[in-house]
Amino acid sequence: MFYTNKEKYMDLRFLLPNKYKQIGLVLFIPSLILGILFMLSIETSIKVPVFAFWYEEIFRPTVLMGIINENIYNELLAILIIISLGLIAFSKEKNEDEYISRIRLESLQWAVIINYVLLIAAIIFIYGSPFYSMLIYNMFTVLLLFVIRFNFVLYKSRRQMDNEK
Amino acid sequence: MKNNLKVERAKKNMTQEELAKQIGVSRQTINAMELGKYYPSTLLALKIARLFGARVDEIFWLEEGE
């Protein structure tokens, strides 16, 4: 990759090339579908021996730093969702420049704040096993909120542009 | 901060898109700057001034109380 002088000054941080946004999208759609199915208790079993730092289950001996036999379907699904959202979130826009970088930063801040507001609301108003479900969704909502917010602000500014010349 | 961007652009008969391409930013950036929604970096302001053959403070200037 050749870096021009321009790119040295722009606020690119750690962004992936634009094509990863499409890859992320392609991965996200099936993972979202599988995720929704999983919430409806539709899953398949992939039982394999895995290495665990910490395994604890009632009526079972605790395992620390050992191999256990587990159904890793939900683990794979969670990782797939996180990675696909991450690819979408952290890929450069086609015309990434300083203004878009600023929108990116503000969207990130917005997403984190809103995520904690939602989390606090869940803490206060939801109890028992549904709260546990909320915590699971919370694994994904920061990235999801960011992607939605960032792309929405970009879309709004693009639309506003068509009124000017 | 106020700016003269639209006027300078009109002097050179440039569209936002053309200006954006010459400077190396997106058209949204130009639009946001003209609307006062975004203050350019020093680098960007200098590039714009150079392109228009003007001084930076002839294109961007501080308002009262800034």
CSV table of C-alpha atoms in Angstrom, one decimal:
chain,number,residue,atom,x,y,z
A,1,MET,CA,0.0,0.0,0.0
A,2,PHE,CA,1.3,3.4,-0.9
A,3,TYR,CA,0.5,6.2,1.6
A,4,THR,CA,0.4,9.6,0.1
A,5,ASN,CA,1.3,12.7,2.1
A,6,LYS,CA,-2.4,13.4,2.4
A,7,GLU,CA,-3.1,10.2,4.2
A,8,LYS,CA,-0.4,10.9,6.7
A,9,TYR,CA,-2.3,13.9,8.0
A,10,MET,CA,-5.8,12.6,7.8
A,11,ASP,CA,-7.3,11.1,10.9
A,12,LEU,CA,-7.6,7.5,9.7
A,13,ARG,CA,-6.7,5.7,12.9
A,14,PHE,CA,-7.2,2.0,12.4
A,15,LEU,CA,-9.7,1.7,9.6
A,16,LEU,CA,-10.0,-1.2,7.1
A,17,PRO,CA,-10.2,-0.7,3.4
A,18,ASN,CA,-13.7,0.1,2.1
A,19,LYS,CA,-14.4,-3.4,0.6
A,20,TYR,CA,-14.5,-4.9,4.1
A,21,LYS,CA,-17.7,-3.0,4.7
A,22,GLN,CA,-19.4,-5.1,2.0
A,23,ILE,CA,-17.8,-8.3,3.4
A,24,GLY,CA,-19.1,-7.4,6.8
A,25,LEU,CA,-22.6,-6.8,5.5
A,26,VAL,CA,-22.6,-10.1,3.7
A,27,LEU,CA,-21.6,-11.9,6.9
A,28,PHE,CA,-24.0,-9.9,9.1
A,29,ILE,CA,-27.3,-10.7,7.3
A,30,PRO,CA,-27.1,-14.5,7.8
A,31,SER,CA,-25.7,-14.0,11.3
A,32,LEU,CA,-28.6,-11.7,12.2
A,33,ILE,CA,-31.1,-14.3,10.9
A,34,LEU,CA,-29.4,-17.1,12.8
A,35,GLY,CA,-29.4,-14.8,15.9
A,36,ILE,CA,-33.1,-14.2,15.7
A,37,LEU,CA,-33.7,-17.9,15.2
A,38,PHE,CA,-31.5,-18.6,18.2
A,39,MET,CA,-33.7,-16.3,20.3
A,40,LEU,CA,-36.6,-18.4,19.2
A,41,SER,CA,-34.6,-21.4,20.5
A,42,ILE,CA,-33.9,-22.7,17.0
A,43,GLU,CA,-30.3,-23.9,17.0
A,44,THR,CA,-28.1,-26.7,16.0
A,45,SER,CA,-25.7,-28.6,18.2
A,46,ILE,CA,-22.0,-28.5,17.5
A,47,LYS,CA,-20.5,-30.4,20.4
A,48,VAL,CA,-16.7,-30.3,20.5
A,49,PRO,CA,-13.9,-30.4,23.0
A,50,VAL,CA,-12.8,-26.9,23.7
A,51,PHE,CA,-10.2,-25.3,26.0
A,52,ALA,CA,-11.8,-23.3,28.7
A,53,PHE,CA,-10.2,-20.9,31.2
A,54,TRP,CA,-13.2,-21.4,33.4
A,55,TYR,CA,-16.1,-23.8,33.3
A,56,GLU,CA,-18.7,-23.8,36.1
A,57,GLU,CA,-22.0,-25.5,35.9
A,58,ILE,CA,-24.3,-26.8,38.7
A,59,PHE,CA,-24.0,-30.5,39.4
A,60,ARG,CA,-20.7,-30.5,37.5
A,61,PRO,CA,-17.1,-30.3,38.7
A,62,THR,CA,-15.6,-26.9,38.0
A,63,VAL,CA,-12.8,-26.9,35.4
A,64,LEU,CA,-10.1,-24.3,35.4
A,65,MET,CA,-7.7,-24.2,32.4
A,66,GLY,CA,-8.9,-27.4,31.0
A,67,ILE,CA,-10.7,-29.1,28.2
A,68,ILE,CA,-14.4,-29.6,28.2
A,69,ASN,CA,-17.0,-30.8,25.8
A,70,GLU,CA,-19.4,-28.1,24.9
A,71,ASN,CA,-21.9,-27.0,22.3
A,72,ILE,CA,-20.2,-24.1,20.7
A,73,TYR,CA,-23.0,-23.0,18.4
A,74,ASN,CA,-23.9,-19.9,20.3
A,75,GLU,CA,-20.2,-19.0,20.8
A,76,LEU,CA,-19.6,-19.2,17.1
A,77,LEU,CA,-22.7,-17.2,16.4
A,78,ALA,CA,-21.8,-14.4,18.8
A,79,ILE,CA,-18.3,-14.1,17.3
A,80,LEU,CA,-19.7,-14.0,13.8
A,81,ILE,CA,-22.1,-11.2,14.7
A,82,ILE,CA,-19.4,-9.2,16.5
A,83,ILE,CA,-16.9,-9.6,13.7
A,84,SER,CA,-19.3,-8.8,10.9
A,85,LEU,CA,-20.5,-5.7,12.7
A,86,GLY,CA,-16.9,-4.8,13.4
A,87,LEU,CA,-16.1,-5.0,9.8
A,88,ILE,CA,-19.0,-2.8,8.8
A,89,ALA,CA,-18.2,-0.3,11.5
A,90,PHE,CA,-14.5,0.0,11.0
A,91,SER,CA,-14.2,0.1,7.3
A,92,LYS,CA,-13.3,3.3,5.6
A,93,GLU,CA,-15.9,5.1,3.6
A,94,LYS,CA,-15.1,5.5,-0.1
A,95,ASN,CA,-14.3,9.2,0.4
A,96,GLU,CA,-13.0,9.1,3.9
A,97,ASP,CA,-11.8,12.6,4.9
A,98,GLU,CA,-11.5,14.8,8.0
A,99,TYR,CA,-15.2,15.7,8.1
A,100,ILE,CA,-16.3,12.1,7.9
A,101,SER,CA,-13.7,11.2,10.6
A,102,ARG,CA,-15.4,13.7,12.8
A,103,ILE,CA,-18.8,12.3,12.2
A,104,ARG,CA,-17.3,8.9,12.9
A,105,LEU,CA,-16.0,10.0,16.3
A,106,GLU,CA,-19.2,11.7,17.3
A,107,SER,CA,-21.2,8.6,16.2
A,108,LEU,CA,-19.0,6.4,18.3
A,109,GLN,CA,-19.4,8.6,21.3
A,110,TRP,CA,-23.2,8.7,20.8
A,111,ALA,CA,-23.4,4.9,20.5
A,112,VAL,CA,-21.5,4.3,23.7
A,113,ILE,CA,-23.6,6.8,25.7
A,114,ILE,CA,-26.9,5.6,24.3
A,115,ASN,CA,-25.8,2.0,25.0
A,116,TYR,CA,-25.2,2.8,28.7
A,117,VAL,CA,-28.5,4.6,28.9
A,118,LEU,CA,-30.3,1.5,27.6
A,119,LEU,CA,-28.3,-0.7,29.9
A,120,ILE,CA,-29.2,1.4,32.9
A,121,ALA,CA,-32.8,1.3,31.8
A,122,ALA,CA,-32.6,-2.5,31.6
A,123,ILE,CA,-31.0,-2.7,35.0
A,124,ILE,CA,-33.7,-0.7,36.6
A,125,PHE,CA,-36.7,-2.1,34.8
A,126,ILE,CA,-36.0,-5.7,33.9
A,127,TYR,CA,-35.4,-8.6,36.3
A,128,GLY,CA,-34.7,-12.3,36.2
A,129,SER,CA,-33.8,-14.2,33.2
A,130,PRO,CA,-35.0,-11.6,30.7
A,131,PHE,CA,-32.3,-9.3,32.2
A,132,TYR,CA,-29.8,-12.0,31.3
A,133,SER,CA,-31.1,-11.8,27.7
A,134,MET,CA,-30.7,-8.0,27.7
A,135,LEU,CA,-27.0,-8.5,28.7
A,136,ILE,CA,-26.5,-10.7,25.8
A,137,TYR,CA,-28.0,-8.2,23.4
A,138,ASN,CA,-25.9,-5.6,25.1
A,139,MET,CA,-22.8,-7.4,23.7
A,140,PHE,CA,-23.8,-6.2,20.2
A,141,THR,CA,-25.6,-2.9,20.7
A,142,VAL,CA,-22.6,-0.6,20.9
A,143,LEU,CA,-21.4,-1.6,17.4
A,144,LEU,CA,-24.9,-1.8,16.1
A,145,LEU,CA,-25.9,1.7,17.4
A,146,PHE,CA,-22.7,3.1,15.9
A,147,VAL,CA,-23.3,1.6,12.5
A,148,ILE,CA,-26.9,2.9,12.4
A,149,ARG,CA,-26.0,6.3,13.7
A,150,PHE,CA,-22.9,6.9,11.6
A,151,ASN,CA,-24.6,5.8,8.4
A,152,PHE,CA,-27.8,7.8,9.2
A,153,VAL,CA,-25.8,11.0,9.7
A,154,LEU,CA,-23.9,10.5,6.5
A,155,TYR,CA,-27.2,9.8,4.7
A,156,LYS,CA,-28.8,13.0,6.1
A,157,SER,CA,-25.8,15.1,5.1
A,158,ARG,CA,-25.8,13.6,1.6
A,159,ARG,CA,-29.5,14.3,1.2
A,160,GLN,CA,-29.1,17.9,2.4
A,161,MET,CA,-26.4,18.3,-0.2
A,162,ASP,CA,-28.7,17.8,-3.1
A,163,ASN,CA,-30.5,21.0,-2.1
A,164,GLU,CA,-27.3,23.0,-2.5
A,165,LYS,CA,-25.0,23.2,-5.5
B,1,MET,CA,-16.2,31.5,12.2
B,2,LYS,CA,-17.6,32.7,9.0
B,3,ASN,CA,-16.5,31.9,5.5
B,4,ASN,CA,-16.5,33.1,1.9
B,5,LEU,CA,-16.3,29.7,0.4
B,6,LYS,CA,-19.3,29.9,-1.8
B,7,VAL,CA,-18.4,33.3,-3.2
B,8,GLU,CA,-14.8,32.3,-3.9
B,9,ARG,CA,-16.1,29.2,-5.6
B,10,ALA,CA,-18.5,31.1,-7.7
B,11,LYS,CA,-15.6,33.5,-8.8
B,12,LYS,CA,-13.8,30.5,-10.2
B,13,ASN,CA,-17.1,29.0,-11.6
B,14,MET,CA,-16.6,25.8,-9.7
B,15,THR,CA,-19.2,23.3,-8.4
B,16,GLN,CA,-18.8,21.8,-5.0
B,17,GLU,CA,-17.9,18.5,-6.6
B,18,GLU,CA,-15.1,20.1,-8.6
B,19,LEU,CA,-13.7,21.9,-5.6
B,20,ALA,CA,-13.9,18.7,-3.6
B,21,LYS,CA,-12.0,16.8,-6.1
B,22,GLN,CA,-9.3,19.4,-6.5
B,23,ILE,CA,-8.7,19.6,-2.7
B,24,GLY,CA,-9.0,15.8,-2.2
B,25,VAL,CA,-12.0,15.8,0.1
B,26,SER,CA,-15.6,14.6,-0.2
B,27,ARG,CA,-18.3,16.9,-1.6
B,28,GLN,CA,-20.0,16.7,1.8
B,29,THR,CA,-17.0,18.3,3.5
B,30,ILE,CA,-17.3,21.3,1.1
B,31,ASN,CA,-21.0,21.5,1.7
B,32,ALA,CA,-20.6,21.3,5.5
B,33,MET,CA,-18.0,24.0,5.5
B,34,GLU,CA,-20.1,26.4,3.4
B,35,LEU,CA,-23.0,25.9,5.7
B,36,GLY,CA,-20.7,26.6,8.7
B,37,LYS,CA,-21.3,23.1,10.1
B,38,TYR,CA,-17.7,22.2,9.9
B,39,TYR,CA,-14.5,24.1,10.5
B,40,PRO,CA,-11.7,22.8,8.3
B,41,SER,CA,-8.3,21.8,9.6
B,42,THR,CA,-5.4,24.1,9.1
B,43,LEU,CA,-4.2,21.9,6.3
B,44,LEU,CA,-7.5,22.0,4.5
B,45,ALA,CA,-7.9,25.8,4.9
B,46,LEU,CA,-4.4,26.4,3.5
B,47,LYS,CA,-5.1,24.1,0.5
B,48,ILE,CA,-8.3,25.9,-0.2
B,49,ALA,CA,-6.6,29.3,0.1
B,50,ARG,CA,-3.8,28.2,-2.2
B,51,LEU,CA,-6.3,26.9,-4.8
B,52,PHE,CA,-8.2,30.2,-4.8
B,53,GLY,CA,-5.1,32.3,-4.8
B,54,ALA,CA,-6.2,34.1,-1.7
B,55,ARG,CA,-5.1,34.3,1.9
B,56,VAL,CA,-6.7,32.0,4.5
B,57,ASP,CA,-8.2,34.9,6.4
B,58,GLU,CA,-9.8,36.2,3.3
B,59,ILE,CA,-11.8,33.0,3.1
B,60,PHE,CA,-12.2,32.1,6.8
B,61,TRP,CA,-12.4,34.6,9.6
B,62,LEU,CA,-13.4,34.9,13.2
B,63,GLU,CA,-16.7,36.4,14.3
B,64,GLU,CA,-17.3,38.8,17.2
B,65,GLY,CA,-16.6,37.1,20.5
B,66,GLU,CA,-14.8,34.1,19.1
